[in-house]
PDB file of C-alpha atoms in Angstrom:
ATOM      1  CA  MET A   1     -24.497  16.437 -93.135  1.00  0.00           C
ATOM      2  CA  PHE A   2     -26.613  19.411 -92.077  1.00  0.00           C
ATOM      3  CA  CYS A   3     -23.689  21.795 -92.610  1.00  0.00           C
ATOM      4  CA  ALA A   4     -23.073  20.430 -96.121  1.00  0.00           C
ATOM      5  CA  GLY A   5     -26.766  20.841 -96.984  1.00  0.00           C
ATOM      6  CA  GLU A   6     -26.770  24.376 -95.629  1.00  0.00           C
ATOM      7  CA  THR A   7     -23.673  25.238 -97.635  1.00  0.00           C
ATOM      8  CA  LEU A   8     -25.209  23.817-100.806  1.00  0.00           C
ATOM      9  CA  ALA A   9     -28.422  25.805-100.262  1.00  0.00           C
ATOM     10  CA  LEU A  10     -26.459  29.029 -99.745  1.00  0.00           C
ATOM     11  CA  ALA A  11     -24.390  28.350-102.867  1.00  0.00           C
ATOM     12  CA  LEU A  12     -27.548  27.798-104.946  1.00  0.00           C
ATOM     13  CA  LEU A  13     -29.096  30.972-103.535  1.00  0.00           C
ATOM     14  CA  ALA A  14     -25.957  32.969-104.320  1.00  0.00           C
ATOM     15  CA  ARG A  15     -25.858  31.572-107.860  1.00  0.00           C
ATOM     16  CA  THR A  16     -29.540  32.420-108.423  1.00  0.00           C
ATOM     17  CA  LEU A  17     -29.034  35.948-107.108  1.00  0.00           C
ATOM     18  CA  ALA A  18     -25.977  36.383-109.314  1.00  0.00           C
ATOM     19  CA  ASP A  19     -27.976  35.265-112.369  1.00  0.00           C
ATOM     20  CA  VAL A  20     -30.805  37.688-111.536  1.00  0.00           C
ATOM     21  CA  VAL A  21     -28.429  40.582-110.924  1.00  0.00           C
ATOM     22  CA  ALA A  22     -26.403  39.923-114.069  1.00  0.00           C
ATOM     23  CA  GLY A  23     -29.539  39.383-116.178  1.00  0.00           C
ATOM     24  CA  SER A  24     -30.588  43.027-116.339  1.00  0.00           C
ATOM     25  CA  GLN A  25     -29.101  46.487-116.074  1.00  0.00           C
ATOM     26  CA  SER A  26     -31.412  47.462-113.205  1.00  0.00           C
ATOM     27  CA  GLY A  27     -30.497  44.264-111.347  1.00  0.00           C
ATOM     28  CA  PHE A  28     -26.839  45.113-111.837  1.00  0.00           C
ATOM     29  CA  HIS A  29     -27.328  48.598-110.344  1.00  0.00           C
ATOM     30  CA  TRP A  30     -29.514  47.269-107.527  1.00  0.00           C
ATOM     31  CA  GLY A  31     -26.893  44.644-106.650  1.00  0.00           C
ATOM     32  CA  HIS A  32     -24.112  47.219-106.526  1.00  0.00           C
ATOM     33  CA  ALA A  33     -26.228  49.577-104.419  1.00  0.00           C
ATOM     34  CA  ALA A  34     -26.942  46.770-101.938  1.00  0.00           C
ATOM     35  CA  MET A  35     -23.240  45.871-101.773  1.00  0.00           C
ATOM     36  CA  ALA A  36     -22.308  49.534-101.221  1.00  0.00           C
ATOM     37  CA  LEU A  37     -24.847  49.804 -98.399  1.00  0.00           C
ATOM     38  CA  GLY A  38     -23.517  46.599 -96.822  1.00  0.00           C
ATOM     39  CA  LEU A  39     -19.936  47.850 -97.083  1.00  0.00           C
ATOM     40  CA  THR A  40     -20.913  51.189 -95.524  1.00  0.00           C
ATOM     41  CA  LEU A  41     -22.669  49.481 -92.608  1.00  0.00           C
ATOM     42  CA  ALA A  42     -19.722  47.138 -92.038  1.00  0.00           C
ATOM     43  CA  ALA A  43     -17.245  50.034 -92.136  1.00  0.00           C
ATOM     44  CA  THR A  44     -19.341  52.051 -89.670  1.00  0.00           C
ATOM     45  CA  ALA A  45     -19.581  49.116 -87.254  1.00  0.00           C
ATOM     46  CA  THR A  46     -15.838  48.499 -87.539  1.00  0.00           C
ATOM     47  CA  VAL A  47     -14.940  52.129 -86.841  1.00  0.00           C
ATOM     48  CA  ARG A  48     -17.295  52.288 -83.834  1.00  0.00           C
ATOM     49  CA  ALA A  49     -15.842  49.076 -82.380  1.00  0.00           C
ATOM     50  CA  TRP A  50     -12.291  50.295 -83.002  1.00  0.00           C
ATOM     51  CA  LEU A  51     -12.972  53.615 -81.254  1.00  0.00           C
ATOM     52  CA  ALA A  52     -14.482  51.836 -78.232  1.00  0.00           C
ATOM     53  CA  TRP A  53     -11.475  49.496 -78.090  1.00  0.00           C
ATOM     54  CA  TRP A  54      -9.066  52.440 -78.329  1.00  0.00           C
ATOM     55  CA  ARG A  55     -10.872  54.300 -75.512  1.00  0.00           C
ATOM     56  CA  GLY A  56     -10.690  51.126 -73.416  1.00  0.00           C
ATOM     57  CA  LEU A  57      -6.903  51.075 -73.736  1.00  0.00           C
ATOM     58  CA  ARG A  58      -6.686  54.407 -71.906  1.00  0.00           C
ATOM     59  CA  TRP A  59      -7.923  52.849 -68.623  1.00  0.00           C
ATOM     60  CA  HIS A  60      -5.365  51.600 -66.081  1.00  0.00           C
ATOM     61  CA  CYS A  61      -5.633  49.185 -63.178  1.00  0.00           C
ATOM     62  CA  THR A  62      -4.509  50.986 -60.018  1.00  0.00           C
ATOM     63  CA  ALA A  63      -5.391  48.536 -57.224  1.00  0.00           C
ATOM     64  CA  VAL A  64      -6.577  45.016 -56.463  1.00  0.00           C
ATOM     65  CA  LEU A  65      -9.379  44.984 -53.875  1.00  0.00           C
ATOM     66  CA  HIS A  66      -9.530  41.806 -51.826  1.00  0.00           C
ATOM     67  CA  ALA A  67     -12.799  40.615 -50.319  1.00  0.00           C
ATOM     68  CA  PRO A  68     -12.666  40.446 -46.520  1.00  0.00           C
ATOM     69  CA  ASP A  69     -14.189  36.956 -46.399  1.00  0.00           C
ATOM     70  CA  GLY A  70     -12.459  35.630 -49.522  1.00  0.00           C
ATOM     71  CA  LYS A  71     -15.748  34.537 -51.104  1.00  0.00           C
ATOM     72  CA  GLU A  72     -16.775  37.742 -52.850  1.00  0.00           C
ATOM     73  CA  PRO A  73     -15.787  38.251 -56.498  1.00  0.00           C
ATOM     74  CA  LEU A  74     -12.408  39.780 -57.248  1.00  0.00           C
ATOM     75  CA  ARG A  75     -12.634  43.549 -57.699  1.00  0.00           C
ATOM     76  CA  ILE A  76     -10.120  45.963 -59.157  1.00  0.00           C
ATOM     77  CA  ARG A  77      -9.925  49.748 -59.178  1.00  0.00           C
ATOM     78  CA  LEU A  78      -9.611  51.362 -62.596  1.00  0.00           C
ATOM     79  CA  GLN A  79      -8.595  54.887 -63.465  1.00  0.00           C
ATOM     80  CA  GLY A  80      -9.787  56.245 -66.774  1.00  0.00           C
ATOM     81  CA  PRO A  81      -9.144  59.271 -68.928  1.00  0.00           C
ATOM     82  CA  GLY A  82      -9.652  62.553 -67.127  1.00  0.00           C
ATOM     83  CA  GLY A  83      -9.141  60.953 -63.713  1.00  0.00           C
ATOM     84  CA  ALA A  84     -12.399  58.953 -63.703  1.00  0.00           C
ATOM     85  CA  ARG A  85     -12.202  56.165 -61.109  1.00  0.00           C
ATOM     86  CA  HIS A  86     -14.386  53.073 -60.964  1.00  0.00           C
ATOM     87  CA  GLU A  87     -14.348  49.676 -59.343  1.00  0.00           C
ATOM     88  CA  ALA A  88     -14.886  46.676 -61.596  1.00  0.00           C
ATOM     89  CA  VAL A  89     -15.598  43.006 -60.946  1.00  0.00           C
ATOM     90  CA  VAL A  90     -13.316  40.538 -62.727  1.00  0.00           C
ATOM     91  CA  ARG A  91     -15.267  38.000 -64.780  1.00  0.00           C
ATOM     92  CA  GLN A  92     -12.453  35.993 -66.398  1.00  0.00           C
ATOM     93  CA  CYS A  93      -8.700  36.053 -66.593  1.00  0.00           C
ATOM     94  CA  TRP A  94      -6.460  34.153 -68.984  1.00  0.00           C
ATOM     95  CA  GLN A  95      -2.889  34.251 -70.154  1.00  0.00           C
ATOM     96  CA  ALA A  96      -1.746  34.375 -73.775  1.00  0.00           C
ATOM     97  CA  GLY A  97       2.032  34.259 -73.978  1.00  0.00           C
ATOM     98  CA  GLY A  98       3.439  37.136 -71.957  1.00  0.00           C
ATOM     99  CA  ALA A  99       0.138  39.001 -71.892  1.00  0.00           C
ATOM    100  CA  VAL A 100      -2.796  38.575 -69.546  1.00  0.00           C
ATOM    101  CA  VAL A 101      -6.361  39.441 -70.539  1.00  0.00           C
ATOM    102  CA  VAL A 102      -8.696  40.348 -67.679  1.00  0.00           C
ATOM    103  CA  ARG A 103     -12.387  40.442 -68.689  1.00  0.00           C
ATOM    104  CA  LEU A 104     -14.610  42.646 -66.577  1.00  0.00           C
ATOM    105  CA  VAL A 105     -18.307  42.596 -65.730  1.00  0.00           C
ATOM    106  CA  PRO A 106     -20.047  45.410 -67.651  1.00  0.00           C
ATOM    107  CA  GLY A 107     -20.116  48.542 -65.547  1.00  0.00           C
ATOM    108  CA  ALA A 108     -20.501  52.270 -66.072  1.00  0.00           C
ATOM    109  CA  PRO A 109     -20.771  53.645 -69.601  1.00  0.00           C
ATOM    110  CA  GLY A 110     -17.366  54.112 -71.175  1.00  0.00           C
ATOM    111  CA  MET A 111     -15.662  51.493 -69.028  1.00  0.00           C
ATOM    112  CA  PRO A 112     -13.672  48.871 -70.895  1.00  0.00           C
ATOM    113  CA  GLY A 113     -14.843  45.269 -71.155  1.00  0.00           C
ATOM    114  CA  ALA A 114     -11.297  44.002 -70.642  1.00  0.00           C
ATOM    115  CA  ILE A 115      -7.856  45.207 -69.684  1.00  0.00           C
ATOM    116  CA  PHE A 116      -4.554  43.895 -70.930  1.00  0.00           C
ATOM    117  CA  LEU A 117      -1.654  43.319 -68.581  1.00  0.00           C
ATOM    118  CA  PRO A 118       1.135  44.327 -68.211  1.00  0.00           C
ATOM    119  CA  TRP A 119       0.377  47.374 -70.406  1.00  0.00           C
ATOM    120  CA  GLN A 120      -2.609  48.646 -68.437  1.00  0.00           C
ATOM    121  CA  ALA A 121      -1.298  48.138 -64.919  1.00  0.00           C
ATOM    122  CA  GLY A 122       0.142  50.789 -62.663  1.00  0.00           C
ATOM    123  CA  SER A 123       3.284  48.763 -61.880  1.00  0.00           C
ATOM    124  CA  PRO A 124       4.884  45.331 -62.418  1.00  0.00           C
ATOM    125  CA  GLU A 125       4.117  44.471 -58.777  1.00  0.00           C
ATOM    126  CA  LEU A 126       0.433  45.185 -59.406  1.00  0.00           C
ATOM    127  CA  VAL A 127       0.492  42.773 -62.366  1.00  0.00           C
ATOM    128  CA  ARG A 128       1.882  39.982 -60.162  1.00  0.00           C
ATOM    129  CA  ARG A 129      -0.640  40.688 -57.376  1.00  0.00           C
ATOM    130  CA  LEU A 130      -3.577  40.753 -59.795  1.00  0.00           C
ATOM    131  CA  GLN A 131      -2.512  37.494 -61.446  1.00  0.00           C
ATOM    132  CA  ARG A 132      -2.116  35.786 -58.082  1.00  0.00           C
ATOM    133  CA  ALA A 133      -5.443  37.110 -56.750  1.00  0.00           C
ATOM    134  CA  ALA A 134      -7.249  36.191 -59.976  1.00  0.00           C
ATOM    135  CA  ARG A 135      -5.945  32.630 -59.835  1.00  0.00           C
ATOM    136  CA  VAL A 136      -7.398  32.174 -56.368  1.00  0.00           C
ATOM    137  CA  ALA A 137     -10.609  34.209 -56.602  1.00  0.00           C
ATOM    138  CA  LEU A 138     -11.804  32.985 -59.974  1.00  0.00           C
ATOM    139  CA  ARG A 139     -11.432  29.337 -59.015  1.00  0.00           C
ATOM    140  CA  VAL A 140     -13.723  29.640 -56.007  1.00  0.00           C
ATOM    141  CA  GLN A 141     -16.510  31.639 -57.657  1.00  0.00           C
ATOM    142  CA  PRO A 142     -19.557  29.369 -58.000  1.00  0.00           C
ATOM    143  CA  ASP A 143     -20.909  30.607 -61.352  1.00  0.00           C
ATOM    144  CA  MET A 144     -17.862  29.941 -63.529  1.00  0.00           C
ATOM    145  CA  PRO A 145     -18.558  28.100 -66.794  1.00  0.00           C
ATOM    146  CA  ALA A 146     -16.780  24.785 -67.155  1.00  0.00           C
ATOM    147  CA  GLY A 147     -13.577  24.751 -69.163  1.00  0.00           C
ATOM    148  CA  GLU A 148     -12.402  28.317 -68.463  1.00  0.00           C
ATOM    149  CA  ARG A 149      -8.669  28.934 -68.478  1.00  0.00           C
ATOM    150  CA  PHE A 150      -7.230  30.948 -65.636  1.00  0.00           C
ATOM    151  CA  CYS A 151      -4.062  32.972 -65.477  1.00  0.00           C
TER     152      CYS A 151
END
Protein backbone atom coordinates (compact mmCIF):
# COMPACT_ATOMS: atom_id res chain seq x y z
CA MET A 1 0.00 0.00 0.00
CA PHE A 2 2.76 2.43 0.96
CA CYS A 3 4.74 1.57 -2.18
CA ALA A 4 1.69 2.17 -4.39
CA GLY A 5 1.08 5.55 -2.72
CA GLU A 6 4.72 6.50 -3.14
CA THR A 7 4.64 5.53 -6.80
CA LEU A 8 1.48 7.56 -7.38
CA ALA A 9 3.02 10.62 -5.67
CA LEU A 10 6.16 10.35 -7.81
CA ALA A 11 4.07 9.99 -10.97
CA LEU A 12 2.04 13.11 -10.09
CA LEU A 13 5.24 15.03 -9.33
CA ALA A 14 6.78 13.96 -12.64
CA ARG A 15 3.63 14.95 -14.52
CA THR A 16 3.55 18.37 -12.82
CA LEU A 17 7.22 18.96 -13.60
CA ALA A 18 6.67 17.92 -17.21
CA ASP A 19 3.77 20.38 -17.52
CA VAL A 20 5.87 23.20 -16.03
CA VAL A 21 8.85 22.44 -18.25
CA ALA A 22 6.76 22.13 -21.40
CA GLY A 23 4.73 25.25 -20.56
CA SER A 24 7.46 27.77 -21.35
CA GLN A 25 10.59 28.09 -23.43
CA SER A 26 12.75 28.89 -20.39
CA GLY A 27 11.34 25.86 -18.56
CA PHE A 28 12.19 23.73 -21.58
CA HIS A 29 15.81 24.96 -21.57
CA TRP A 30 16.09 24.65 -17.79
CA GLY A 31 14.78 21.07 -17.93
CA HIS A 32 17.27 20.09 -20.62
CA ALA A 33 20.14 21.73 -18.73
CA ALA A 34 19.20 19.81 -15.57
CA MET A 35 19.02 16.54 -17.53
CA ALA A 36 22.41 17.23 -19.14
CA LEU A 37 23.95 17.91 -15.72
CA GLY A 38 22.42 14.70 -14.34
CA LEU A 39 23.71 12.70 -17.31
CA THR A 40 27.19 14.20 -16.89
CA LEU A 41 27.27 13.34 -13.18
CA ALA A 42 26.06 9.79 -13.84
CA ALA A 43 28.65 9.29 -16.59
CA THR A 44 31.45 10.59 -14.35
CA ALA A 45 30.43 8.28 -11.50
CA THR A 46 30.22 5.33 -13.89
CA VAL A 47 33.66 5.97 -15.36
CA ARG A 48 35.24 6.36 -11.90
CA ALA A 49 33.65 3.12 -10.68
CA TRP A 50 34.70 1.30 -13.85
CA LEU A 51 38.31 2.48 -13.49
CA ALA A 52 38.43 1.35 -9.85
CA TRP A 53 36.98 -2.03 -10.83
CA TRP A 54 39.52 -2.40 -13.65
CA ARG A 55 42.42 -1.55 -11.31
CA GLY A 56 41.08 -4.13 -8.85
CA LEU A 57 41.31 -6.85 -11.50
CA ARG A 58 45.08 -6.38 -11.68
CA TRP A 59 45.56 -7.73 -8.12
CA HIS A 60 46.32 -11.44 -7.63
CA CYS A 61 46.00 -13.73 -4.63
CA THR A 62 49.41 -15.27 -3.93
CA ALA A 63 48.92 -17.06 -0.60
CA VAL A 64 46.37 -18.13 1.99
CA LEU A 65 47.49 -17.29 5.54
CA HIS A 66 46.08 -19.60 8.18
CA ALA A 67 45.58 -18.41 11.75
CA PRO A 68 47.64 -20.41 14.24
CA ASP A 69 44.71 -20.90 16.61
CA GLY A 70 42.05 -21.30 13.92
CA LYS A 71 39.86 -18.57 15.41
CA GLU A 72 41.32 -15.51 13.72
CA PRO A 73 39.76 -14.27 10.48
CA LEU A 74 40.97 -15.75 7.21
CA ARG A 75 43.74 -13.66 5.65
CA ILE A 76 45.16 -13.75 2.15
CA ARG A 77 48.23 -12.17 0.60
CA LEU A 78 47.62 -10.03 -2.47
CA GLN A 79 50.09 -8.78 -5.02
CA GLY A 80 49.15 -5.68 -6.95
CA PRO A 81 50.44 -3.76 -9.92
CA GLY A 82 54.07 -2.76 -9.63
CA GLY A 83 54.79 -5.51 -7.10
CA ALA A 84 52.79 -3.97 -4.23
CA ARG A 85 52.05 -6.63 -1.60
CA HIS A 86 49.36 -6.46 1.07
CA GLU A 87 47.55 -8.80 3.39
CA ALA A 88 43.76 -8.68 3.37
CA VAL A 89 41.08 -10.12 5.63
CA VAL A 90 38.33 -12.09 3.89
CA ARG A 91 34.86 -10.79 4.74
CA GLN A 92 32.65 -13.03 2.59
CA CYS A 93 33.04 -15.73 0.01
CA TRP A 94 30.39 -17.13 -2.32
CA GLN A 95 30.23 -19.20 -5.45
CA ALA A 96 28.39 -18.26 -8.64
CA GLY A 97 28.64 -21.05 -11.18
CA GLY A 98 32.30 -21.78 -11.83
CA ALA A 99 33.44 -18.49 -10.34
CA VAL A 100 34.09 -17.60 -6.73
CA VAL A 101 33.79 -14.06 -5.39
CA VAL A 102 35.89 -13.27 -2.32
CA ARG A 103 34.94 -9.97 -0.63
CA LEU A 104 37.67 -8.31 1.39
CA VAL A 105 37.67 -5.97 4.37
CA PRO A 106 38.63 -2.46 3.18
CA GLY A 107 42.37 -2.00 3.45
CA ALA A 108 45.04 0.23 1.96
CA PRO A 109 44.09 2.75 -0.72
CA GLY A 110 43.98 1.16 -4.15
CA MET A 111 43.30 -2.34 -2.85
CA PRO A 112 40.34 -4.13 -4.40
CA GLY A 113 37.13 -4.75 -2.47
CA ALA A 114 36.83 -8.24 -3.96
CA ILE A 115 38.77 -10.73 -6.01
CA PHE A 116 37.39 -13.21 -8.49
CA LEU A 117 38.63 -16.78 -8.60
CA PRO A 118 39.99 -18.59 -10.54
CA TRP A 119 41.11 -15.59 -12.64
CA GLN A 120 42.91 -13.72 -9.87
CA ALA A 121 44.67 -16.62 -8.20
CA GLY A 122 48.29 -17.59 -8.63
CA SER A 123 47.48 -21.24 -9.40
CA PRO A 124 44.58 -23.74 -9.51
CA GLU A 125 45.89 -25.30 -6.28
CA LEU A 126 45.66 -21.91 -4.57
CA VAL A 127 42.01 -21.62 -5.67
CA ARG A 128 41.19 -24.99 -4.07
CA ARG A 129 43.06 -24.11 -0.85
CA LEU A 130 41.36 -20.72 -0.57
CA GLN A 131 37.91 -22.20 -1.14
CA ARG A 132 38.50 -24.89 1.47
CA ALA A 133 39.94 -22.43 4.02
CA ALA A 134 37.12 -19.94 3.40
CA ARG A 135 34.48 -22.60 3.97
CA VAL A 136 35.93 -23.38 7.38
CA ALA A 137 37.05 -19.93 8.55
CA LEU A 138 33.98 -17.97 7.55
CA ARG A 139 31.62 -20.36 9.31
CA VAL A 140 33.32 -19.95 12.68
CA GLN A 141 33.65 -16.16 12.65
CA PRO A 142 31.25 -14.74 15.24
CA ASP A 143 30.16 -11.55 13.44
CA MET A 144 28.74 -13.09 10.27
CA PRO A 145 25.29 -11.83 9.24
CA ALA A 146 22.62 -14.50 9.09
CA GLY A 147 21.82 -15.95 5.69
CA GLU A 148 25.25 -15.56 4.06
CA ARG A 149 26.19 -18.07 1.40
CA PHE A 150 29.63 -19.61 1.59
CA CYS A 151 31.74 -21.15 -1.11
